XYZ file of C-alpha atoms in Angstrom:
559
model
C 200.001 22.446 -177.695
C 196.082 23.349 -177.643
C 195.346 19.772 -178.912
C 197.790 18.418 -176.821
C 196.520 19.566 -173.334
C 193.058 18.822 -174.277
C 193.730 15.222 -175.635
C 195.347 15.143 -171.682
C 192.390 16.342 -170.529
C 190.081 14.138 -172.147
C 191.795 11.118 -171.233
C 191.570 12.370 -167.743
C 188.017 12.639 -168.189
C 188.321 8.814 -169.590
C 190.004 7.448 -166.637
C 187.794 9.094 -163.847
C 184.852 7.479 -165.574
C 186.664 4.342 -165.273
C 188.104 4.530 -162.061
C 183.843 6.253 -161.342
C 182.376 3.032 -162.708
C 184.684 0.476 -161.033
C 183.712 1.973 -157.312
C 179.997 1.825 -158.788
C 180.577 -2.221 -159.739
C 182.470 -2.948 -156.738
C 179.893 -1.531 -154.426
C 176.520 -2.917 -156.875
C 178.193 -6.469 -156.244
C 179.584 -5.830 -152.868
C 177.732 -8.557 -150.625
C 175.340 -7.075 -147.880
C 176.753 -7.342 -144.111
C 173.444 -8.973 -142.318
C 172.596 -8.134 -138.909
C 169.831 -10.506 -136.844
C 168.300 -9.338 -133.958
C 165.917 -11.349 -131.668
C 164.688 -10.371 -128.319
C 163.507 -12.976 -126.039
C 159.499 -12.818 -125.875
C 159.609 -9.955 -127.271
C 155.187 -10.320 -128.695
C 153.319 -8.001 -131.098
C 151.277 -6.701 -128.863
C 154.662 -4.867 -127.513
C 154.934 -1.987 -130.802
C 153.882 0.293 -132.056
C 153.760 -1.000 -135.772
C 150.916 -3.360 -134.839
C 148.360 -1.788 -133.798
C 147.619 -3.506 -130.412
C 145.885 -1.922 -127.490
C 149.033 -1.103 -126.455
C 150.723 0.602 -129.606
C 149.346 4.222 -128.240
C 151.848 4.331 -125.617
C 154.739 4.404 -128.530
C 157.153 1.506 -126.742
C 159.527 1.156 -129.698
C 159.935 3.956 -131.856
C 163.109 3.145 -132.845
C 162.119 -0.448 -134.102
C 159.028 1.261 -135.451
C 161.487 3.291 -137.095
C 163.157 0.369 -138.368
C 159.969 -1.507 -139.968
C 158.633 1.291 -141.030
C 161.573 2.079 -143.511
C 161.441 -2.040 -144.774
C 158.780 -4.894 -144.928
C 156.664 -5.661 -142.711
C 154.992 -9.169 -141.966
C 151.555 -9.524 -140.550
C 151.805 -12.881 -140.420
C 154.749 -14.384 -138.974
C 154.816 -17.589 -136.897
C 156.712 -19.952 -134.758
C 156.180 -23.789 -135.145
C 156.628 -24.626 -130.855
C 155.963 -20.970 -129.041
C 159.008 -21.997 -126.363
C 162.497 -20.535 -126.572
C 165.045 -23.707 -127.372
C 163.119 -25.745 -129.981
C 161.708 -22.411 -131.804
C 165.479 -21.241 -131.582
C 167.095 -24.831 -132.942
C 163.904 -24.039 -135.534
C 165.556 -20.988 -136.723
C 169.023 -22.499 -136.506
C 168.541 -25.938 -138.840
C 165.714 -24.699 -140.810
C 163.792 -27.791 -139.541
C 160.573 -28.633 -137.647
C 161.154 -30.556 -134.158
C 161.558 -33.905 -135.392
C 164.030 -33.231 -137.773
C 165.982 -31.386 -135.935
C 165.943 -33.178 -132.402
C 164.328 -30.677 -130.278
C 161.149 -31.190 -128.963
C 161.377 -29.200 -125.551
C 163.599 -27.147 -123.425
C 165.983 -29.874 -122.795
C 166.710 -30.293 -126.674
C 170.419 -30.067 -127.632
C 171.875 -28.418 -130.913
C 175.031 -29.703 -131.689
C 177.857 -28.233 -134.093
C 177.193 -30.807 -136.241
C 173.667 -29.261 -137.103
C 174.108 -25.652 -136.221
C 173.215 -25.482 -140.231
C 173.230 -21.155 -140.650
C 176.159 -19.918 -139.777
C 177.867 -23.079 -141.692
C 175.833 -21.967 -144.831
C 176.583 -18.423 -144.100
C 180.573 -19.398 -143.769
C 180.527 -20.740 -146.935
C 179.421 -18.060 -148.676
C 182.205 -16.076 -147.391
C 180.687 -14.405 -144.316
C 182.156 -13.766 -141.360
C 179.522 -15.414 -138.385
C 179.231 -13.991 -134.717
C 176.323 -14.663 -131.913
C 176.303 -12.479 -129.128
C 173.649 -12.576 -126.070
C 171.152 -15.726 -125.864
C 171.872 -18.728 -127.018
C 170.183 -21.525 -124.989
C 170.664 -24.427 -127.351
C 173.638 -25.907 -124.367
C 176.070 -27.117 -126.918
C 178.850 -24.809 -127.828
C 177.842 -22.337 -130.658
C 181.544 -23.839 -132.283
C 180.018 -23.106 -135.985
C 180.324 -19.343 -135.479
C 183.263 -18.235 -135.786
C 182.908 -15.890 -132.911
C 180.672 -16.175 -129.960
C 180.051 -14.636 -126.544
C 176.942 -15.611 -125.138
C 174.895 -16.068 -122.345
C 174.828 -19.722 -120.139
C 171.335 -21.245 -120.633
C 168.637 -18.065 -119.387
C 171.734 -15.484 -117.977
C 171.380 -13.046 -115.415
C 169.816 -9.786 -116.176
C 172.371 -7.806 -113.882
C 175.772 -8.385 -114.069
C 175.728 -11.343 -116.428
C 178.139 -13.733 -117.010
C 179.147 -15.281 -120.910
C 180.391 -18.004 -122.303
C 183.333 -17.471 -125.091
C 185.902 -19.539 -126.702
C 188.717 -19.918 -125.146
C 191.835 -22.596 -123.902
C 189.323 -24.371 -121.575
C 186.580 -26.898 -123.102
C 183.042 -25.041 -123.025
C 181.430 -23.802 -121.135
C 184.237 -23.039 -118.666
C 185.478 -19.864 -120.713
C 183.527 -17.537 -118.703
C 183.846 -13.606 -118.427
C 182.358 -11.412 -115.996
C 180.703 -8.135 -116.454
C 178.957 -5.607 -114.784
C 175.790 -3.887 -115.716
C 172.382 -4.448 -116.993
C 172.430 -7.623 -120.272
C 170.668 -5.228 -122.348
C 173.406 -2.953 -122.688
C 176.247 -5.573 -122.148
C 174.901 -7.572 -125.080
C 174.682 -4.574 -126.819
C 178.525 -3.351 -125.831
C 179.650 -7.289 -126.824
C 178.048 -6.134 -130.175
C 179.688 -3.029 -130.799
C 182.905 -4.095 -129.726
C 183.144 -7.015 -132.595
C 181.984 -4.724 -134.914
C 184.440 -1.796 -134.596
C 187.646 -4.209 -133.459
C 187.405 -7.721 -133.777
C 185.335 -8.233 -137.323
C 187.813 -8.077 -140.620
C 186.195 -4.936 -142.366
C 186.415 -6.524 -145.688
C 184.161 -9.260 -145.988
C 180.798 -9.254 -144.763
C 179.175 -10.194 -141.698
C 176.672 -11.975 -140.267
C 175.215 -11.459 -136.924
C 173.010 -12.886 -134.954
C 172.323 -10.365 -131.518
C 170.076 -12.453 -128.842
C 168.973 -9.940 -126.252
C 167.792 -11.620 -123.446
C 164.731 -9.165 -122.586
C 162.086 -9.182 -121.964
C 161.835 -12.592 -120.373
C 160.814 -12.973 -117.153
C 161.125 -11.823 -114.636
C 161.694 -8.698 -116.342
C 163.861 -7.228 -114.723
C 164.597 -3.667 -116.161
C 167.411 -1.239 -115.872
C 166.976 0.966 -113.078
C 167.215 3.981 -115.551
C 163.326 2.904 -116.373
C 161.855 3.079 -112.801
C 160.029 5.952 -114.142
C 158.850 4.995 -117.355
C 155.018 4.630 -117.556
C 154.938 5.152 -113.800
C 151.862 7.288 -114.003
C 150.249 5.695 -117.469
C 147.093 3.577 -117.021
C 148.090 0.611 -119.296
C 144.832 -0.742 -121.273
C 143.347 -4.038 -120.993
C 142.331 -6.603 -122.881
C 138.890 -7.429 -121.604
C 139.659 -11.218 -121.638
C 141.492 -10.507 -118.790
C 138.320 -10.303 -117.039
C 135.505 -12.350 -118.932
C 137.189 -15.030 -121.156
C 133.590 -15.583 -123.041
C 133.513 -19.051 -125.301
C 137.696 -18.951 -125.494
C 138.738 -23.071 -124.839
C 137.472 -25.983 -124.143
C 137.017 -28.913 -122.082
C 140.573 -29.351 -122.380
C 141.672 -25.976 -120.739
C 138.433 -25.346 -119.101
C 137.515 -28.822 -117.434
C 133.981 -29.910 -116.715
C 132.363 -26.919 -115.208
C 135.634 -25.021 -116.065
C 136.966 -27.119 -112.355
C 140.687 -27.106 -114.414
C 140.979 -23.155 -114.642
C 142.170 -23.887 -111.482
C 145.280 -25.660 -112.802
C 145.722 -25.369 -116.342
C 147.555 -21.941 -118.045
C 149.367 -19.786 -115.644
C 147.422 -16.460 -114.494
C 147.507 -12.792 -113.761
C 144.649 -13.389 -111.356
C 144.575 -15.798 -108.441
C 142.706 -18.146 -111.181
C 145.519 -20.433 -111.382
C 146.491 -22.066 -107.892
C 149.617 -22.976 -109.043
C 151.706 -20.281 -110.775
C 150.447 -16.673 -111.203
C 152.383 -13.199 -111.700
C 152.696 -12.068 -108.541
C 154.744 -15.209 -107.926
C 157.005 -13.720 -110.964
C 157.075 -9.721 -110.207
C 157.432 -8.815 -106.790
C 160.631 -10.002 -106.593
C 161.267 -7.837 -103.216
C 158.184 -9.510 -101.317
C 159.257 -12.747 -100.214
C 155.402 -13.783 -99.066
C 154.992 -14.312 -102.923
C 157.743 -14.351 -105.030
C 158.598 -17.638 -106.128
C 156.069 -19.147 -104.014
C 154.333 -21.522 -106.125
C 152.474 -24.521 -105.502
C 152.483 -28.039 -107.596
C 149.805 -29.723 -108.564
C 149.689 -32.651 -106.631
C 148.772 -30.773 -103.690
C 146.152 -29.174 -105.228
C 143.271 -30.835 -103.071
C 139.553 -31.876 -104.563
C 138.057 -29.624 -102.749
C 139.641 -26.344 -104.530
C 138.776 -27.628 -108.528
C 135.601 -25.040 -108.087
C 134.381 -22.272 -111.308
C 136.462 -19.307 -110.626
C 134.536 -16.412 -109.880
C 135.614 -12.684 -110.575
C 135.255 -10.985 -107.821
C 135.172 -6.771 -107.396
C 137.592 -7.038 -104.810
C 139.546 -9.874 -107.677
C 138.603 -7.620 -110.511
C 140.669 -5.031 -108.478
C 143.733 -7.122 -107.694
C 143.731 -8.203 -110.815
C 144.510 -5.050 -112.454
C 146.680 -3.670 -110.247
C 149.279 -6.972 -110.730
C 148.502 -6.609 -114.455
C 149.399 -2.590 -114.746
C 152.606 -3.934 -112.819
C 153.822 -6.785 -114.641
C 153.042 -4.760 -118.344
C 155.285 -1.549 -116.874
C 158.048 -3.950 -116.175
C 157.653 -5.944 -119.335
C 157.546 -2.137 -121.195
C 160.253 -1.077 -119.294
C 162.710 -4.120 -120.249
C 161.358 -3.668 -123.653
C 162.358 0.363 -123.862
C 166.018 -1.056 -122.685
C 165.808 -3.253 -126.027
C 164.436 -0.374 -128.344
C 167.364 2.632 -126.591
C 170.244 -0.357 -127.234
C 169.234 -1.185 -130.906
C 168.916 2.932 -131.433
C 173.304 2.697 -130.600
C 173.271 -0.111 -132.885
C 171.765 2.080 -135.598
C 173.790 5.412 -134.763
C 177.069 3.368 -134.723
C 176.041 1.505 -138.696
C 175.144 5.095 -139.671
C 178.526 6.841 -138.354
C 180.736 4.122 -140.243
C 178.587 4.426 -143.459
C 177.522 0.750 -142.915
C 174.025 1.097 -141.970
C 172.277 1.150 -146.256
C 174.713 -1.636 -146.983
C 173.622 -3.685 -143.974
C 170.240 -6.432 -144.015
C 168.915 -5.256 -140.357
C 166.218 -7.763 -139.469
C 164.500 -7.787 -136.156
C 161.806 -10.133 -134.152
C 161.162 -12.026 -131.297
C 161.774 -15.997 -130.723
C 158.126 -16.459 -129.826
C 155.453 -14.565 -129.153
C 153.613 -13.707 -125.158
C 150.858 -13.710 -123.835
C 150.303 -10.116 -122.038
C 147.010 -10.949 -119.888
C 144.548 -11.977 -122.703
C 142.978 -15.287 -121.611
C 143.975 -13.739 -118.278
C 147.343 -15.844 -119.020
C 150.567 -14.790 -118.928
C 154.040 -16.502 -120.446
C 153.720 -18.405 -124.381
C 153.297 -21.788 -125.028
C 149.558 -21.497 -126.594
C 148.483 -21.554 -130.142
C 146.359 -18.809 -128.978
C 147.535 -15.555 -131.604
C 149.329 -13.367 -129.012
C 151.195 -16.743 -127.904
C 152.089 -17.731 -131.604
C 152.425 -14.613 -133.765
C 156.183 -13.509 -133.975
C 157.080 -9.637 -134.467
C 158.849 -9.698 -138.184
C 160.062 -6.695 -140.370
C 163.454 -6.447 -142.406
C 164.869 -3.164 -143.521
C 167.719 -2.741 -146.602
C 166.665 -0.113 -148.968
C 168.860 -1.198 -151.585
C 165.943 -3.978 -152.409
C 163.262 -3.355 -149.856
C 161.245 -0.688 -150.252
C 159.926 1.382 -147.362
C 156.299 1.472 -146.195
C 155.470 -2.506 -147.270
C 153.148 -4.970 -145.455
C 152.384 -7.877 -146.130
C 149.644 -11.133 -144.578
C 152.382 -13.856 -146.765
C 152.191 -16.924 -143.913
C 155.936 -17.506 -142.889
C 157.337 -19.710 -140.027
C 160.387 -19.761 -138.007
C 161.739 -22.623 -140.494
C 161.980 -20.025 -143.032
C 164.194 -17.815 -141.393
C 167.257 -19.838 -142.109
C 166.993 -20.135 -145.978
C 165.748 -16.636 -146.329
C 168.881 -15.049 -144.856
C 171.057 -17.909 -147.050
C 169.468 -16.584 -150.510
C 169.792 -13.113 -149.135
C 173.232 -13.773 -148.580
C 173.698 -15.196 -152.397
C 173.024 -19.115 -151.407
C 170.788 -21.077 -152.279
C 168.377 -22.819 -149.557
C 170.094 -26.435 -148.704
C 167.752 -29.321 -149.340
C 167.519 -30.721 -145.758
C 166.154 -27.588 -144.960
C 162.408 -27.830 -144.822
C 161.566 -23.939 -144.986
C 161.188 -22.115 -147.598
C 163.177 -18.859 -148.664
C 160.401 -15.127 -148.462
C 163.439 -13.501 -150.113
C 160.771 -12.720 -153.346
C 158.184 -11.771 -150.900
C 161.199 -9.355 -148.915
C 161.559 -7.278 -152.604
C 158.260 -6.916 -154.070
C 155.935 -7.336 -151.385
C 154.046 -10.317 -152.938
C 153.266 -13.727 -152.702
C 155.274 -16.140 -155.507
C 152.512 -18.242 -156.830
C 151.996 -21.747 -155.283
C 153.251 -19.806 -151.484
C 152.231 -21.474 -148.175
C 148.682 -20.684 -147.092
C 149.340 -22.363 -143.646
C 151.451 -22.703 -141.072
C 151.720 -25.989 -138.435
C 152.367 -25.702 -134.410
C 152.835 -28.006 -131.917
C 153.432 -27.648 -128.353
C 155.257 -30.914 -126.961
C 156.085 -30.185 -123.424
C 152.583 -30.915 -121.570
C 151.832 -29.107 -118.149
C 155.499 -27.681 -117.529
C 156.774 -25.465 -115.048
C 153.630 -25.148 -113.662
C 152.452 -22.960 -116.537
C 150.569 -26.167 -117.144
C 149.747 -26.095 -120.858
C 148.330 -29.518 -122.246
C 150.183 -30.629 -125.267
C 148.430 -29.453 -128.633
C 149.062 -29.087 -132.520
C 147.240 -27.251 -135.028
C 147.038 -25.936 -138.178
C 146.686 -21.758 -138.811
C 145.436 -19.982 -142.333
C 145.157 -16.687 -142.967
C 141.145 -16.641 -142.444
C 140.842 -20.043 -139.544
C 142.800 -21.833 -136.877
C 142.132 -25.341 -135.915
C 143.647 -26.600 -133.041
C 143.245 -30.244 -131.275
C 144.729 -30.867 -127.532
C 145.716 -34.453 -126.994
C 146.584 -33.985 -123.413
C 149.879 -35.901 -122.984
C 153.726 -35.558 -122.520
C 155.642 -37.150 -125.497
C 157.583 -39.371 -123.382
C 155.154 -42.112 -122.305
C 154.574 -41.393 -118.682
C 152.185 -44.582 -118.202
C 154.804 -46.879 -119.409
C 156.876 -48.040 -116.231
C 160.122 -48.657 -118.097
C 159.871 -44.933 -119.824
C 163.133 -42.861 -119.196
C 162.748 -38.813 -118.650
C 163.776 -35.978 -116.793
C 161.530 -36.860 -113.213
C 163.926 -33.841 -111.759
C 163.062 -31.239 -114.855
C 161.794 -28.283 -112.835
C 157.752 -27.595 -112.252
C 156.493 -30.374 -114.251
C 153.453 -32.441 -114.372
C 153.931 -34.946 -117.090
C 151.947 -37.265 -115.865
C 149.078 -35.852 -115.536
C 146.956 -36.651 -118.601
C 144.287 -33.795 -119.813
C 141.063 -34.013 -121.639
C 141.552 -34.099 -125.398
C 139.404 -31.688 -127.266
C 139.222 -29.658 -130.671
C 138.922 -25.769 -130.912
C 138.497 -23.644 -133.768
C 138.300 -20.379 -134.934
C 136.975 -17.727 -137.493
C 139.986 -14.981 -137.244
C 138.016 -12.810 -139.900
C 135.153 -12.594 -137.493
C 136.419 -13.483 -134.180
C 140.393 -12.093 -134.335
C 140.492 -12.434 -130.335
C 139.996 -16.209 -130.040
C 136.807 -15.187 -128.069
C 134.897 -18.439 -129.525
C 135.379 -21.441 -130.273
C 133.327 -22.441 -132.803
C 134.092 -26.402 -133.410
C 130.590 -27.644 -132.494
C 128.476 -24.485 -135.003
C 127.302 -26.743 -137.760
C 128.134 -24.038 -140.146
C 131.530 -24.615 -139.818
C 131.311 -28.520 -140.266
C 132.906 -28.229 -144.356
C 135.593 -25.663 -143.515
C 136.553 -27.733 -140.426
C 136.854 -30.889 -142.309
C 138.890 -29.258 -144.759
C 141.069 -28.162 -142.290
C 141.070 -31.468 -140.536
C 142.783 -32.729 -144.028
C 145.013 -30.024 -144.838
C 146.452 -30.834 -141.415
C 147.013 -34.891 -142.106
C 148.947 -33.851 -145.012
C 151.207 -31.191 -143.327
C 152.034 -33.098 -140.531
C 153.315 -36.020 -143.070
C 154.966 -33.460 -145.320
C 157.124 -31.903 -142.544
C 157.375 -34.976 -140.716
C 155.439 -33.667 -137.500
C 153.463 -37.173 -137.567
C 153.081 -39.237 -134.522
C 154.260 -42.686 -135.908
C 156.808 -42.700 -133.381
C 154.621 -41.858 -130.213
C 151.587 -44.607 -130.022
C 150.895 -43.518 -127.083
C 149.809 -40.016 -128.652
C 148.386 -41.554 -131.687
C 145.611 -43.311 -130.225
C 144.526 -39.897 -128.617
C 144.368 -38.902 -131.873
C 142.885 -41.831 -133.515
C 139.603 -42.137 -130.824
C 138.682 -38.453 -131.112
C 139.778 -37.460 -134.919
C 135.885 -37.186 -136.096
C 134.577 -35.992 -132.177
């Protein structure tokens, strides 16, 4: 009987161990639910986690939290610092060309929403919720609910699938987008997800974009703080050239939107005081912009002092929409964590561009200036990331798309033209033979009266060569060219001086110089100059289908 019971017993023992190590296999090959978060403009300067002027003042602790527990990259970038093409970048895992979408006005069909097909196939279940603004129907997810082109900030309307043909499934809501993207989020995650298969999730907050307008519940926040900065915003030294600056720096007056009253066109008062109808909204265009008024700027005391004060109030309200983004993704986290979902769940988190925050005294993107370019990155998921890594690895916005396929078990397709970090994600190094540059191009030329010239560049980890060309892609000379003549704020047609600018980050990290024309440069710029011919060909980002553009580029290559 003795033998008996303990032959039972052992054989109990047997089967637990089983039953133990089954639960242990299931959940080693379980797939990981992947959650994508992007915040519109959402720059670096705006954390803690990297270590601006402004990362005293502790804006995101909870996203600190976040990176701070997973990988984070030093040197992220987007390709086109404007929100549909970078967007339709991160979509396709293409550059503009390849993709279609040069500007604002670009269009992302089904056919070539490329992630969530990839993700579908590997047996996730695909949702975007918040900002879309690609204008074709997100009808590759299998679930959307999403804003119409910008949204509202209060009481926002979105766009889901429904018996109507898009976009006329609309629902209403009340509230502040923050949190209603943020309640859209929650609510497919605890009713209308199937809890067994994974997910992947793509939540677009729509702050902080302009006009950054924050949730009432922030009126307070930083009220009485003394927000530092940058001293650009006062003395722009040897930043530019004759392309932003004009001869005798006459097209300050018109070129890159301002806090100050340097720009005659657009600056932020015209975007912040949305109560004081003697400013808001009340630009000018640049046609009417007489002779007489393309004189230096000059910084005046009493300028110097209006200056600040519209800069202190356009960073609280940028803050303030940016605390609404760091309090929503903190429910996010508390709602993974109660379900027991949170260490089984890729949480990866940036911006789809970066902003300028007064340096330059500019405001908005656009640029290939750093605080314009650089994109917030980090990735938590402890089962394979370990907490407390950095890294300077180069990645784009083309390699956002194949990274979150090989996370998800894929493999990255081969019309995709970025490459997977998924290596770099879980040990923190660089595979040998990894990009040491990165290529940008801004296409839209002097739009919306932010009135940045067109540009490309090239960007390594120690220099940044840029080269302004000065013209829309559409040629606006050629009187049987078709565009947008309607498209809001633009001046197309106004051709700008072309002109090189380059930097030394290691030694000059705030763009404070450019140093094209110091001889000692003259090998490292040539290099640069030919690393850049073969990038552009590789990622087909040439200009063998604008002429117009390539004979810019042709009479001042060696200037």
């Amino acid at each position: 009987m003795y033998h008996f019971k303990n032959s039972l017993f052992y054989l109990l023992l047997i089967a637990i161990s089983i039953s133990s190590c089954s639960e242990k296999q299931t959940q080693i090959t379980q797939k990981p639910n992947i959650i994508y978060i992007m915040s519109d403009d959402h720059t670096t300067q705006g954390f803690g986690i990297y270590g601006s002027r402004l990362a005293g003042l502790n804006p995101t602790p909870t996203l600190d939290k976040i990176a701070n527990e997973g990988i984070i990259f030093d040197n992220c970038f987007v390709n086109n610092s404007i929100c549909t093409p970078s967007r339709a970048s991160i979509i396709s895992g293409q550059y503009p060309q390849t993709n279609g979408v040069l500007d604002l006005e670009g269009v992302i069909g089904v056919e070539r929403q490329y992630l969530p097909k990839e993700m579908k196939k590997l047996g996730y279940q695909t949702a975007i919720v918040g900002k879309w603004h690609l204008h074709d129907e997100p009808a590759a997810f299998d679930y959307y609910k999403v804003l119409p082109g910008q949204g509202d900030y209060f009481d926002p309307e979105f766009l889901v699938r429904g018996e109507k043909p898009w976009p006329d499934n609309v629902v209403k809501t009340k509230g502040h987008s923050s949190d209603n993207i943020m309640d859209i989020t929650l609510d497919y995650l605890k009713n209308k997800r199937d809890p067994n298969k994974p997910f992947f999730l793509m939540h677009h907050f729509k702050a902080p974009h302009d006009d950054f307008e924050y949730a009432p519940r922030y009126e307070d926040y930083l009220a009485d703080t003394f927000i530092p900065e940058p001293e650009s915003l006062y003395n722009n030294g040897n930043n530019g050239s004759i392309a932003t600056r004009g001869k005798n720096d006459s097209l300050t007056r018109i070129i890159g939107s301002s806090v100050s009253h340097r720009n005659l066109i657009r600056h932020q008062a015209n975007n912040i005081y949305w109560n004081d109808t003697t400013v808001y909204k009340k630009y000018r265009n640049a046609q009417d912009i007489a002779p007489s008024e393309y004189v230096k700027w000059k910084m005046t005391p009493e300028e110097r002092d209006y200056t600040s004060k519209v800069y202190q109030d356009y960073l609280k309200k940028y803050l303030r929409c940016v605390k609404g983004v760091d309090d929503n993704v903190k429910r996010l986290l508390d709602y993974l964590e109660a379900e027991n979902l949170l260490d089984n769940t890729i949480i990866v988190y940036t911006g789809d561009q970066g902003f300028m925050l007064g340096e330059h005294d500019y405001i908005d993107k656009r640029w290939m200036y750093e605080e314009s370019m650089r994109m917030p990155f980090f990735v938590r998921y402890p089962k394979s990331i370990a907490a407390g890594t950095r890294t300077d690895a180069i990645i784009n916005n083309t390699d956002f798309a194949p990274t979150l396929i090989e996370l998800a078990g894929g493999k990255t397709p081969d019309y995709m033209q970025g490459h997977s970090f998924k290596t770099i994600l879980e040990t923190g190094q660089e595979p040998e033979g990894w990009q040491q540059a990165t290529y940008y191009r801004y296409w839209m030329h002097m739009a919306h009266r932010h009135q940045n010239p067109a540009h490309f560049g090239i960007r390594t980890k120690d220099h940044k060569l840029i080269f302004y060309y000065g013209k829309y892609w559409v040629d606006t000379d050629d009187p049987n060219a078709t565009w947008n003549k309607e498209s809001w704020g633009n001046d197309f047609g106004n051709h700008t001086p072309p002109a090189w600018e380059f930097y030394d980050l290691k030694q000059d990290p705030k763009e404070m110089n450019n140093a094209y024309s110091d001889p000692k440069y003259k090998d490292i710029i040539a290099g640069l100059k030919d690393q850049l011919i073969k990038l552009r060909e590789d990622i087909n980002e040439t200009d063998a289908k604008y002429p117009h553009i390539q004979k810019v580029i042709d009479a001042h290559w060696n200037d």
